[in-house]
């Protein structure tokens, strides 16, 4: 063995360490001893229609309130007129009940919407649905800069007097984040307008998803994405979110603030996102009861997703541009059913009905049932396992930490709960049931405490695997202008985005996923002059003054034995040292070692102005079988070792 004097030492100073006794964490990694396998699904994600994460977010439609239903006109549009008038008319169009009427009498009348983003050199296109009621007014779409200058002006030619889709396109000569769109009639006569759309042309052709947000998701490399909720899933009407966009129904998002939603991002758009990300979809079915109509509505969705093209639902899917079955393998039976006032007994009845139907329709599917909502409730999960365990495969629980100051201590509570739940499953009549944590996060802050909590959580989940099979944090994304109560990994406005503190940790750990659990450690000991004793005398020495809540670390290895990843987090305000020894026949004589660190002050965070405020720093290490890594206060680190 190499002596401790020959170790590779690394010190990445971000701040002077607080005064205090030096402490060490000790990690002995035996490559010949694999403790368990680690499920890649621990790095899943969860997309919910909340806080304008999809509408006015991931879905790239630039026009808000495009169909004038509900409060759309008053919320998003401003009328203007000169010898004319503008009004909301109770005129049905497609699945809507309202349209906008423009009347002109030798003047000009129209509607205007601001806060539109155009980028220089890009082509934009879209359409307006129009019906001429009387006369022959001329209709024009204009894009106006934030300073009032012209960006584009496009005449909208009409033929006949029936409803017609009038298409347009223009190229923007300038970048403007606060441009306006105007649709105006001039001359004499009356027109009806409905369902306005504008989008970057290349984005429309490529799935109608914002490229920057798609890339942000791609960088997380999720093995699965859960959708459409969350609480939103319990009210989601999937049939209203398929087919031509103009024919989809208006659904104000009453679960999360009542904002406008025309279901532009529906089933086929979500599956297109999964295709782009090369990830598995997990569909959450609305299942608030066992009424035959409710059950059939949910099963129709399964048919639409997976039936062959020659069947009723397969033909409908094909008519919407997707002939081949999607082959969805994961289905969840509603979400947080206790929110609907259900007891575990009643929910178990629902699981037995839906689960048995799913087994018949999609025999290869993995069925997810809802476990507890809080980690202080074992009774709910136990009853669902006992009463409905034969009709599901995965129990999905939720584990939020609500107090930012408990970014570390909350992990101990979560570990205790998950360990008890794992043991209960193993002793039950259905020991094959997997456990997933399908919502977790430090939910009341996105500063660096959320990053430290995410690091500790992911280390914990890797350590509990395979007893813990899958997880996804929440929220995944939200608009910066929306309700700040719930925090997220991705924050965006209509132009750009920045990462919450958990995002760079998720990304870094996912990049260094390895499927074999080799060793782990928690806490630190009082340091000693001859640090080699921690390893050389491990069978007889008594490490003193163990302190929890300081450092957590885990070592994992790839199946081919050529890569080791050591993940660590220092929760404390003082520098701690991680001592690593590599042993076993599989330890390479020569290897390339790199250290990747993330660190910040506890209250630090990124912003739209400074999106890279918390970013990884990487450095090459001198490879040796004994490694010493000094972890600065509040630091997350990954040591990557690749055999040459």
Coordinates of C-alpha atoms in Angstrom, one line a residue:
X1 CA 0.0 0.0 0.0
X2 CA 1.1 3.6 -0.6
X3 CA 1.9 5.5 2.5
X4 CA -0.3 8.5 3.5
X5 CA 2.8 10.6 2.7
X6 CA 2.4 9.7 -0.9
X7 CA -1.2 10.7 -1.2
X8 CA -2.8 13.0 -3.6
X9 CA -3.8 16.1 -1.7
X10 CA -6.2 18.7 -3.1
X11 CA -7.3 21.9 -1.5
X12 CA -9.8 24.1 -3.4
X13 CA -10.3 27.1 -1.1
X14 CA -13.5 29.1 -1.5
X15 CA -13.5 30.7 1.9
X16 CA -11.3 30.5 5.0
X17 CA -12.3 27.6 7.2
X18 CA -14.0 28.4 10.5
X19 CA -11.8 27.9 13.6
X20 CA -12.2 24.4 15.0
X21 CA -10.6 21.0 15.4
X22 CA -9.8 19.3 12.1
X23 CA -12.0 16.3 11.4
X24 CA -11.8 13.5 8.9
X25 CA -14.3 11.1 7.2
X26 CA -12.9 7.7 6.3
X27 CA -13.9 5.7 3.2
X28 CA -12.4 2.3 2.6
X29 CA -13.2 1.1 -0.9
X30 CA -12.7 -2.6 -1.6
X31 CA -13.3 -3.1 -5.4
X32 CA -13.6 -6.9 -4.9
X33 CA -16.7 -6.4 -2.6
X34 CA -19.9 -5.1 -4.2
X35 CA -22.4 -4.2 -1.6
X36 CA -25.4 -3.8 -3.9
X37 CA -26.6 -2.6 -7.2
X38 CA -27.8 1.0 -7.7
X39 CA -30.8 1.6 -9.8
X40 CA -30.4 4.3 -12.5
X41 CA -34.0 5.3 -12.0
X42 CA -32.9 7.1 -8.8
X43 CA -32.1 10.0 -11.2
X44 CA -35.6 10.4 -12.6
X45 CA -37.6 13.6 -12.9
X46 CA -41.2 14.8 -12.6
X47 CA -42.9 17.4 -14.9
X48 CA -46.0 18.9 -13.5
X49 CA -48.2 21.7 -15.0
X50 CA -47.5 24.1 -12.1
X51 CA -46.2 27.7 -11.8
X52 CA -46.3 28.1 -15.6
X53 CA -43.7 25.3 -16.0
X54 CA -45.2 24.2 -19.3
X55 CA -47.7 26.9 -20.4
X56 CA -45.5 30.0 -20.8
X57 CA -42.5 27.8 -20.3
X58 CA -41.5 24.5 -21.9
X59 CA -44.3 24.7 -24.5
X60 CA -43.0 27.3 -26.9
X61 CA -46.2 29.1 -27.8
X62 CA -45.5 32.8 -27.5
X63 CA -49.2 34.0 -27.4
X64 CA -50.8 33.9 -24.0
X65 CA -54.6 33.6 -23.8
X66 CA -54.7 32.5 -27.4
X67 CA -58.4 31.5 -27.5
X68 CA -59.9 34.4 -25.5
X69 CA -61.7 32.0 -23.1
X70 CA -62.3 32.7 -19.4
X71 CA -60.4 35.8 -18.3
X72 CA -57.9 35.6 -21.1
X73 CA -58.9 38.8 -22.9
X74 CA -58.8 41.0 -19.8
X75 CA -55.5 39.3 -18.5
X76 CA -53.4 39.3 -21.6
X77 CA -54.8 41.6 -24.3
X78 CA -55.3 45.3 -24.7
X79 CA -57.9 46.7 -27.2
X80 CA -57.4 49.8 -29.2
X81 CA -59.6 51.6 -31.7
X82 CA -60.0 54.8 -33.7
X83 CA -63.4 55.0 -35.4
X84 CA -64.1 51.4 -34.4
X85 CA -64.7 49.1 -31.5
X86 CA -63.4 45.9 -29.9
X87 CA -65.5 43.5 -27.8
X88 CA -65.6 39.9 -26.6
X89 CA -68.4 38.1 -28.4
X90 CA -70.3 35.0 -27.3
X91 CA -69.6 33.2 -30.5
X92 CA -68.6 29.6 -30.5
X93 CA -65.5 28.4 -32.4
X94 CA -64.3 24.9 -32.3
X95 CA -64.4 23.9 -28.6
X96 CA -64.4 27.5 -27.4
X97 CA -67.3 29.8 -26.4
X98 CA -65.8 33.2 -27.0
X99 CA -64.2 35.2 -29.8
X100 CA -63.1 38.8 -30.4
X101 CA -65.1 41.0 -32.6
X102 CA -63.3 43.9 -34.4
X103 CA -65.6 46.6 -36.0
X104 CA -64.2 49.4 -38.0
X105 CA -66.0 52.4 -39.7
X106 CA -63.4 54.1 -41.7
X107 CA -60.8 53.7 -38.9
X108 CA -58.7 51.1 -37.2
X109 CA -59.4 48.6 -34.3
X110 CA -57.4 45.8 -32.9
X111 CA -55.8 44.0 -30.0
X112 CA -52.3 44.1 -28.6
X113 CA -50.3 41.8 -26.4
X114 CA -46.9 42.7 -24.9
X115 CA -44.0 40.8 -23.4
X116 CA -43.2 38.9 -26.6
X117 CA -39.6 37.7 -27.2
X118 CA -38.1 37.8 -30.7
X119 CA -34.5 36.9 -31.6
X120 CA -32.6 38.5 -34.4
X121 CA -32.3 36.4 -37.6
X122 CA -35.0 33.9 -36.7
X123 CA -38.1 33.2 -38.7
X124 CA -41.4 33.3 -36.8
X125 CA -44.7 31.9 -38.0
X126 CA -48.2 31.2 -36.9
X127 CA -51.8 31.8 -37.7
X128 CA -55.0 33.6 -36.7
X129 CA -58.5 32.1 -37.2
X130 CA -60.8 34.7 -38.8
X131 CA -64.4 35.0 -39.8
X132 CA -65.7 37.9 -41.8
X133 CA -69.2 39.1 -40.6
X134 CA -69.7 42.1 -42.9
X135 CA -67.8 44.4 -45.2
X136 CA -64.2 43.9 -46.4
X137 CA -61.9 45.3 -43.8
X138 CA -58.2 44.7 -44.2
X139 CA -56.4 42.7 -41.4
X140 CA -52.8 43.1 -40.5
X141 CA -50.5 41.5 -38.0
X142 CA -47.7 43.8 -36.7
X143 CA -44.8 43.1 -34.4
X144 CA -43.6 46.3 -32.6
X145 CA -40.4 46.8 -30.7
X146 CA -40.3 47.8 -27.0
X147 CA -39.3 51.3 -28.2
X148 CA -42.3 51.5 -30.5
X149 CA -40.5 50.9 -33.8
X150 CA -41.6 48.3 -36.5
X151 CA -40.2 44.8 -36.4
X152 CA -42.6 43.2 -38.9
X153 CA -45.9 43.9 -40.6
X154 CA -47.8 41.1 -42.4
X155 CA -51.1 41.5 -44.2
X156 CA -53.6 38.7 -43.4
X157 CA -55.6 38.0 -46.6
X158 CA -59.1 36.7 -46.2
X159 CA -61.3 34.7 -48.7
X160 CA -65.0 34.1 -48.2
X161 CA -66.9 34.5 -45.0
X162 CA -66.4 31.2 -43.2
X163 CA -64.0 30.6 -40.4
X164 CA -60.5 30.2 -41.9
X165 CA -57.0 29.9 -40.7
X166 CA -54.9 32.7 -42.0
X167 CA -51.2 31.9 -41.8
X168 CA -48.3 34.3 -41.6
X169 CA -44.5 34.4 -41.2
X170 CA -41.8 37.0 -40.8
X171 CA -38.1 37.3 -40.0
X172 CA -37.0 39.4 -37.1
X173 CA -34.2 41.8 -37.8
X174 CA -33.6 42.6 -34.1
X175 CA -33.6 41.0 -30.7
X176 CA -36.3 42.3 -28.3
X177 CA -37.4 40.7 -25.1
X178 CA -40.4 43.1 -24.6
X179 CA -41.9 43.4 -28.1
X180 CA -45.6 43.6 -28.8
X181 CA -47.9 41.8 -31.3
X182 CA -50.9 43.7 -32.8
X183 CA -53.7 42.3 -34.9
X184 CA -55.8 45.2 -36.3
X185 CA -58.5 45.7 -38.9
X186 CA -58.7 48.8 -41.0
X187 CA -61.3 50.2 -43.4
X188 CA -65.0 49.3 -43.0
X189 CA -66.7 46.1 -41.7
X190 CA -66.6 43.5 -38.9
X191 CA -64.4 40.5 -38.2
X192 CA -64.2 37.8 -35.6
X193 CA -60.8 36.6 -34.4
X194 CA -59.9 33.4 -32.5
X195 CA -57.0 31.1 -31.6
X196 CA -53.9 33.2 -32.3
X197 CA -50.5 31.5 -32.4
X198 CA -46.9 32.6 -32.8
X199 CA -43.7 30.6 -32.5
X200 CA -40.2 30.4 -33.8
X201 CA -40.6 28.5 -37.1
X202 CA -37.8 26.0 -36.5
X203 CA -39.1 25.3 -33.0
X204 CA -42.6 24.7 -34.3
X205 CA -41.2 22.2 -36.8
X206 CA -39.2 20.4 -34.1
X207 CA -41.9 19.6 -31.6
X208 CA -42.9 23.1 -30.2
X209 CA -40.7 22.9 -27.2
X210 CA -38.3 25.7 -26.1
X211 CA -34.8 24.5 -27.1
X212 CA -33.0 26.0 -24.1
X213 CA -35.3 24.3 -21.6
X214 CA -35.1 21.0 -23.5
X215 CA -31.3 21.2 -23.3
X216 CA -31.6 22.0 -19.6
X217 CA -33.6 18.8 -19.2
X218 CA -31.3 16.8 -21.5
X219 CA -28.3 17.7 -19.4
X220 CA -30.0 16.0 -16.5
X221 CA -30.3 12.7 -18.5
X222 CA -33.4 11.5 -16.7
X223 CA -34.0 7.8 -17.1
X224 CA -37.8 8.5 -16.7
X225 CA -40.1 11.5 -16.5
X226 CA -43.3 11.4 -14.5
X227 CA -46.3 13.4 -16.0
X228 CA -48.7 15.3 -15.9
X229 CA -48.7 15.6 -12.1
X230 CA -48.8 15.9 -9.1
X231 CA -52.2 17.3 -8.1
X232 CA -52.7 18.4 -11.7
X233 CA -52.9 14.8 -12.8
X234 CA -56.1 14.2 -10.7
X235 CA -58.0 16.7 -12.8
X236 CA -56.3 16.2 -16.2
X237 CA -58.6 15.5 -19.1
X238 CA -56.3 13.7 -21.5
X239 CA -58.8 13.6 -24.4
X240 CA -58.9 17.4 -24.5
X241 CA -55.1 17.5 -25.1
X242 CA -54.8 15.5 -28.3
X243 CA -55.5 16.3 -32.0
X244 CA -55.2 19.7 -33.7
X245 CA -54.3 22.4 -31.3
X246 CA -57.1 24.7 -32.4
X247 CA -59.6 22.0 -31.4
X248 CA -58.3 21.3 -27.9
X249 CA -60.3 22.5 -25.0
X250 CA -59.6 25.4 -22.7
X251 CA -58.9 24.3 -19.1
X252 CA -58.0 27.0 -16.5
X253 CA -55.4 25.5 -14.2
X254 CA -57.5 25.6 -11.1
X255 CA -55.1 23.4 -9.1
X256 CA -52.3 26.0 -9.4
X257 CA -53.8 29.5 -9.6
X258 CA -56.4 29.3 -12.4
X259 CA -54.1 30.4 -15.2
X260 CA -55.0 29.9 -18.9
X261 CA -54.3 26.5 -20.4
X262 CA -55.4 25.2 -23.8
X263 CA -53.7 21.9 -23.4
X264 CA -51.2 22.7 -26.2
X265 CA -48.7 20.4 -24.5
X266 CA -50.6 17.2 -24.3
X267 CA -50.0 13.5 -24.6
X268 CA -48.2 13.5 -28.0
X269 CA -46.1 16.5 -27.1
X270 CA -45.0 14.9 -23.8
X271 CA -44.1 11.7 -25.6
X272 CA -42.1 13.7 -28.2
X273 CA -40.2 15.3 -25.3
X274 CA -39.4 11.8 -24.0
X275 CA -38.2 10.8 -27.4
X276 CA -35.9 13.8 -27.6
X277 CA -34.5 13.0 -24.2
X278 CA -34.3 9.3 -24.7
X279 CA -36.3 8.7 -21.5
X280 CA -39.1 6.5 -20.3
X281 CA -42.5 8.1 -19.7
X282 CA -44.4 7.5 -16.4
X283 CA -48.0 8.4 -17.0
X284 CA -50.1 9.4 -14.0
X285 CA -53.8 8.4 -14.5
X286 CA -56.6 10.3 -12.9
X287 CA -58.2 7.8 -10.5
X288 CA -60.3 9.5 -7.9
X289 CA -63.0 6.8 -7.7
X290 CA -64.2 3.4 -9.1
X291 CA -67.1 4.7 -11.2
X292 CA -67.1 2.7 -14.4
X293 CA -66.9 5.9 -16.5
X294 CA -63.8 7.1 -14.6
X295 CA -62.1 3.8 -14.9
X296 CA -62.8 3.5 -18.6
X297 CA -61.6 7.1 -19.3
X298 CA -58.2 6.2 -17.8
X299 CA -58.0 2.8 -19.6
X300 CA -58.8 4.6 -22.9
X301 CA -55.6 6.6 -22.4
X302 CA -53.6 3.4 -22.0
X303 CA -55.2 2.1 -25.2
X304 CA -54.3 5.4 -27.0
X305 CA -50.7 5.1 -25.9
X306 CA -50.1 1.4 -26.6
X307 CA -52.6 -0.1 -28.9
X308 CA -51.7 -1.2 -32.5
X309 CA -52.6 1.2 -35.3
X310 CA -55.4 -1.1 -36.6
X311 CA -57.4 -0.6 -33.4
X312 CA -59.9 2.2 -32.5
X313 CA -57.5 4.1 -30.3
X314 CA -54.5 3.2 -32.5
X315 CA -56.2 4.7 -35.5
X316 CA -56.9 7.9 -33.6
X317 CA -53.3 8.1 -32.5
X318 CA -52.2 7.5 -36.1
X319 CA -54.5 10.3 -37.3
X320 CA -52.6 12.6 -34.8
X321 CA -49.3 11.7 -36.5
X322 CA -48.1 8.8 -34.4
X323 CA -48.9 5.5 -36.1
X324 CA -46.7 3.3 -34.0
X325 CA -47.6 2.5 -30.4
X326 CA -45.6 4.5 -27.8
X327 CA -45.1 1.3 -25.7
X328 CA -45.5 3.1 -22.3
X329 CA -44.4 0.8 -19.5
X330 CA -45.0 2.9 -16.3
X331 CA -48.5 3.9 -15.1
X332 CA -49.3 5.5 -11.7
X333 CA -52.8 5.3 -10.2
X334 CA -53.5 9.0 -9.3
X335 CA -51.4 11.1 -7.0
X336 CA -51.7 11.9 -3.3
X337 CA -55.3 10.5 -3.0
X338 CA -55.5 11.6 0.6
X339 CA -55.9 15.1 -0.9
X340 CA -59.3 13.9 -2.2
X341 CA -60.3 12.8 1.3
X342 CA -59.7 9.2 0.5
X343 CA -58.7 6.7 3.2
X344 CA -56.1 4.1 2.6
X345 CA -58.8 1.5 2.5
X346 CA -60.8 3.4 -0.2
X347 CA -57.7 4.1 -2.2
X348 CA -56.7 0.4 -2.0
X349 CA -60.1 -0.4 -3.6
X350 CA -59.2 2.0 -6.4
X351 CA -55.8 0.4 -6.9
X352 CA -57.4 -3.1 -7.1
X353 CA -59.8 -2.0 -9.8
X354 CA -57.4 0.1 -11.9
X355 CA -54.4 -2.3 -11.3
X356 CA -56.3 -5.4 -12.4
X357 CA -57.5 -3.6 -15.6
X358 CA -54.0 -2.4 -16.3
X359 CA -52.7 -5.9 -15.9
X360 CA -55.1 -7.1 -18.6
X361 CA -54.5 -4.2 -21.0
X362 CA -50.8 -3.7 -20.6
X363 CA -49.4 -6.9 -19.0
X364 CA -45.8 -5.7 -19.3
X365 CA -46.5 -2.4 -17.5
X366 CA -45.0 -1.5 -14.1
X367 CA -47.9 -0.1 -12.0
X368 CA -47.2 2.6 -9.4
X369 CA -49.5 3.0 -6.3
X370 CA -49.4 6.0 -4.0
X371 CA -47.7 5.6 -0.6
X372 CA -47.7 8.2 2.1
X373 CA -47.5 12.0 1.5
X374 CA -45.4 12.7 4.7
X375 CA -42.6 10.7 6.2
X376 CA -44.3 10.6 9.6
X377 CA -47.2 8.3 8.3
X378 CA -46.4 4.6 8.0
X379 CA -50.0 3.5 8.4
X380 CA -51.1 4.6 4.9
X381 CA -48.3 2.8 3.1
X382 CA -48.7 -0.3 5.2
X383 CA -52.4 -0.6 4.5
X384 CA -52.0 -0.1 0.8
X385 CA -49.3 -2.8 0.7
X386 CA -51.5 -5.2 2.7
X387 CA -54.8 -4.5 0.9
X388 CA -53.7 -3.9 -2.7
X389 CA -50.1 -5.2 -3.0
X390 CA -51.0 -7.8 -5.7
X391 CA -52.2 -5.1 -8.1
X392 CA -49.1 -2.8 -8.2
X393 CA -45.4 -3.1 -8.5
X394 CA -44.0 0.2 -7.1
X395 CA -45.0 2.1 -4.1
X396 CA -44.4 5.8 -4.7
X397 CA -44.0 7.9 -1.6
X398 CA -43.2 11.6 -1.1
X399 CA -40.5 13.1 1.2
X400 CA -40.2 16.8 1.3
X401 CA -38.2 18.7 3.8
X402 CA -40.0 22.0 4.6
X403 CA -37.5 23.8 6.8
X404 CA -34.5 25.2 5.0
X405 CA -32.3 25.0 8.1
X406 CA -33.0 21.2 8.2
X407 CA -31.1 20.7 4.9
X408 CA -29.0 18.0 6.7
X409 CA -31.0 16.9 9.7
X410 CA -34.1 16.2 7.6
X411 CA -32.2 13.5 5.8
X412 CA -32.0 11.5 9.0
X413 CA -35.7 11.6 9.4
X414 CA -36.2 10.5 5.8
X415 CA -33.6 7.7 6.1
X416 CA -35.4 6.4 9.2
X417 CA -38.7 6.3 7.4
X418 CA -37.5 4.7 4.2
X419 CA -35.5 2.1 6.1
X420 CA -38.7 1.1 8.1
X421 CA -40.8 1.1 4.9
X422 CA -38.2 -1.1 3.1
X423 CA -38.2 -3.5 6.0
X424 CA -42.0 -3.6 6.1
X425 CA -42.1 -4.5 2.4
X426 CA -39.6 -7.2 2.8
X427 CA -41.6 -8.8 5.6
X428 CA -44.9 -8.4 3.8
X429 CA -46.8 -10.9 1.5
X430 CA -45.5 -8.9 -1.4
X431 CA -41.7 -8.5 -0.8
X432 CA -41.1 -7.9 -4.6
X433 CA -42.8 -4.4 -4.4
X434 CA -40.3 -1.7 -5.2
X435 CA -40.1 1.7 -3.4
X436 CA -39.8 5.0 -5.1
X437 CA -39.7 8.5 -3.8
X438 CA -41.6 10.3 -6.5
X439 CA -41.5 13.8 -5.0
X440 CA -38.6 15.2 -2.8
X441 CA -36.8 18.4 -2.3
X442 CA -35.9 21.1 0.2
X443 CA -39.1 22.8 -0.8
X444 CA -38.9 26.3 0.6
X445 CA -35.6 27.6 -0.8
X446 CA -33.5 27.3 -3.9
X447 CA -30.3 28.7 -2.4
X448 CA -27.2 26.5 -1.7
X449 CA -28.9 24.7 1.2
X450 CA -31.1 23.0 -1.5
X451 CA -28.0 21.9 -3.2
X452 CA -26.5 20.4 -0.1
X453 CA -29.8 18.7 0.7
X454 CA -29.9 17.3 -2.9
X455 CA -26.4 15.9 -2.5
X456 CA -27.2 14.2 0.8
X457 CA -30.5 12.9 -0.6
X458 CA -29.0 11.3 -3.7
X459 CA -26.2 9.7 -1.7
X460 CA -28.8 8.3 0.7
X461 CA -30.9 7.0 -2.2
X462 CA -27.9 5.3 -3.8
X463 CA -27.0 3.8 -0.4
X464 CA -30.6 2.4 0.0
X465 CA -30.7 1.0 -3.5
X466 CA -32.0 -1.5 -4.6
X467 CA -34.4 -1.3 -1.6
X468 CA -35.1 2.1 -3.1
X469 CA -35.6 1.7 -6.8
X470 CA -36.5 5.1 -8.2
X471 CA -36.9 8.8 -7.4
X472 CA -37.7 12.2 -8.8
X473 CA -37.4 15.6 -7.2
X474 CA -40.1 18.3 -7.4
X475 CA -40.5 20.9 -8.7
X476 CA -38.6 20.4 -12.0
X477 CA -39.3 23.9 -13.4
X478 CA -41.3 27.0 -12.8
X479 CA -41.7 30.6 -14.1
X480 CA -39.9 33.3 -12.1
X481 CA -43.0 35.5 -12.2
X482 CA -45.2 32.9 -10.5
X483 CA -46.0 31.9 -6.9
X484 CA -42.6 31.6 -5.2
X485 CA -43.9 29.2 -2.5
X486 CA -42.6 26.1 -4.1
X487 CA -39.0 26.0 -5.2
X488 CA -37.6 24.2 -8.2
X489 CA -34.5 22.9 -10.1
X490 CA -35.1 25.1 -13.2
X491 CA -36.3 28.8 -13.1
X492 CA -37.2 30.5 -16.3
X493 CA -38.9 33.6 -17.7
X494 CA -40.0 33.9 -21.3
X495 CA -36.5 34.4 -22.5
X496 CA -33.9 32.4 -20.5
X497 CA -33.4 30.3 -17.4
X498 CA -31.2 29.7 -14.4
X499 CA -30.6 26.7 -12.2
X500 CA -31.8 26.3 -8.6
X501 CA -29.1 25.0 -6.4
X502 CA -30.2 21.4 -6.6
X503 CA -29.8 21.4 -10.4
X504 CA -26.0 21.4 -10.7
X505 CA -25.8 18.7 -8.0
X506 CA -28.3 16.5 -9.8
X507 CA -26.5 17.1 -13.1
X508 CA -23.0 16.4 -11.6
X509 CA -24.1 13.2 -9.7
X510 CA -26.0 11.9 -12.8
X511 CA -23.0 12.4 -15.0
X512 CA -21.0 10.2 -12.5
X513 CA -23.6 7.5 -11.9
X514 CA -22.1 4.0 -11.6
X515 CA -24.2 1.0 -10.9
X516 CA -22.3 -0.8 -8.2
X517 CA -22.3 0.3 -4.5
X518 CA -18.8 -0.3 -3.1
X519 CA -18.7 1.6 0.1
X520 CA -20.2 4.5 2.0
X521 CA -19.6 6.6 5.1
X522 CA -21.3 9.1 7.3
X523 CA -20.0 11.5 9.9
X524 CA -16.4 12.5 10.8
X525 CA -13.9 11.5 13.5
X526 CA -11.3 13.5 15.4
X527 CA -8.2 13.7 13.3
X528 CA -4.9 12.0 14.3
X529 CA -1.3 12.6 13.3
X530 CA -0.8 9.3 11.6
X531 CA -3.9 9.1 9.4
X532 CA -2.8 5.8 7.9
X533 CA -3.9 4.2 11.1
X534 CA -7.5 4.8 10.1
X535 CA -6.9 2.1 7.5
X536 CA -3.9 0.0 8.6
X537 CA -5.3 -0.5 12.1
X538 CA -9.0 -0.6 11.1
X539 CA -9.6 -4.0 12.7
X540 CA -8.4 -2.8 16.2
X541 CA -8.4 1.0 16.4
X542 CA -11.3 2.9 18.0
X543 CA -12.0 6.1 16.1
X544 CA -13.0 8.7 18.6
X545 CA -15.4 11.6 18.8
X546 CA -17.6 10.6 15.9
X547 CA -19.8 13.5 14.8
X548 CA -22.9 13.0 12.5
X549 CA -24.2 15.6 10.2
X550 CA -20.8 16.6 8.9
X551 CA -19.8 14.6 5.8
X552 CA -21.6 11.9 3.8
X553 CA -19.9 10.0 1.1
X554 CA -20.4 7.0 -1.2
X555 CA -18.2 5.1 -3.6
X556 CA -19.7 3.4 -6.6
X557 CA -18.1 1.5 -9.5
X558 CA -19.0 0.7 -13.1
X559 CA -19.9 -2.9 -14.1
X560 CA -16.7 -3.2 -16.2
X561 CA -14.6 -2.2 -13.2
X562 CA -12.8 0.6 -15.0
X563 CA -14.5 3.5 -13.3
X564 CA -15.0 4.6 -9.7
X565 CA -17.0 7.6 -8.7
X566 CA -16.9 8.9 -5.1
X567 CA -19.6 11.4 -4.2
X568 CA -19.3 13.5 -1.0
X569 CA -21.0 16.4 0.7
X570 CA -19.6 18.6 3.6
X571 CA -22.6 20.1 5.3
X572 CA -20.6 22.1 7.8
X573 CA -19.2 25.6 8.2
X574 CA -15.7 24.0 8.8
X575 CA -13.4 22.3 6.4
X576 CA -13.4 18.5 6.7
X577 CA -11.1 16.0 5.1
X578 CA -12.1 12.9 3.2
X579 CA -9.6 10.0 3.4
X580 CA -10.0 7.4 0.8
X581 CA -8.2 4.1 0.4
X582 CA -8.7 1.9 -2.7
X583 CA -7.9 -1.8 -2.4
X584 CA -8.8 -5.0 -4.1
X585 CA -7.6 -6.9 -7.2
X586 CA -9.6 -4.5 -9.4
X587 CA -7.7 -1.4 -8.4
X588 CA -5.8 -0.1 -11.4
X589 CA -2.1 0.6 -11.2
X590 CA -2.5 3.6 -13.4
X591 CA -5.6 5.8 -13.7
X592 CA -6.7 9.3 -14.4
X593 CA -8.3 11.0 -11.4
X594 CA -10.3 14.2 -11.4
X595 CA -12.0 16.2 -8.7
X596 CA -15.2 18.1 -9.4
X597 CA -16.5 20.4 -6.7
X598 CA -19.5 22.7 -6.2
X599 CA -19.5 25.2 -3.4
X600 CA -21.2 28.4 -2.2
X601 CA -22.3 30.2 0.9
X602 CA -25.5 28.8 2.4
X603 CA -27.7 31.6 1.2
X604 CA -26.1 32.0 -2.2
X605 CA -28.1 31.3 -5.4
X606 CA -28.0 31.8 -9.1
X607 CA -30.3 34.2 -11.0
X608 CA -31.3 35.2 -14.5
X609 CA -28.6 37.8 -14.4
X610 CA -26.0 35.3 -13.0
X611 CA -27.0 31.8 -14.1
X612 CA -23.6 30.3 -13.5
X613 CA -23.2 31.6 -9.9
X614 CA -23.0 28.0 -8.7
X615 CA -21.0 26.0 -11.2
X616 CA -18.6 23.0 -10.9
X617 CA -14.9 23.5 -10.7
X618 CA -12.8 20.6 -12.0
X619 CA -9.2 19.7 -11.4
X620 CA -6.9 16.8 -12.1
X621 CA -5.6 14.8 -9.1
X622 CA -2.4 12.8 -8.8
X623 CA -3.7 9.3 -8.7
X624 CA -2.8 7.0 -5.8
X625 CA -4.5 4.2 -3.9
X626 CA -4.7 6.6 -0.9
X627 CA -6.4 9.9 -1.6
X628 CA -6.8 12.9 0.7
X629 CA -9.4 15.5 -0.3
X630 CA -10.0 18.6 1.8
X631 CA -13.6 19.6 1.5
X632 CA -14.2 23.3 2.1
X633 CA -17.2 24.4 4.0
X634 CA -20.5 23.7 2.4
X635 CA -19.0 21.7 -0.5
X636 CA -20.3 19.0 -2.8
X637 CA -17.6 16.9 -4.5
X638 CA -17.2 14.0 -7.0
X639 CA -13.9 12.2 -7.3
X640 CA -13.8 10.4 -10.7
X641 CA -11.2 7.6 -11.3
X642 CA -10.8 6.1 -14.7
X643 CA -8.5 3.2 -15.4
X644 CA -6.0 3.7 -18.2

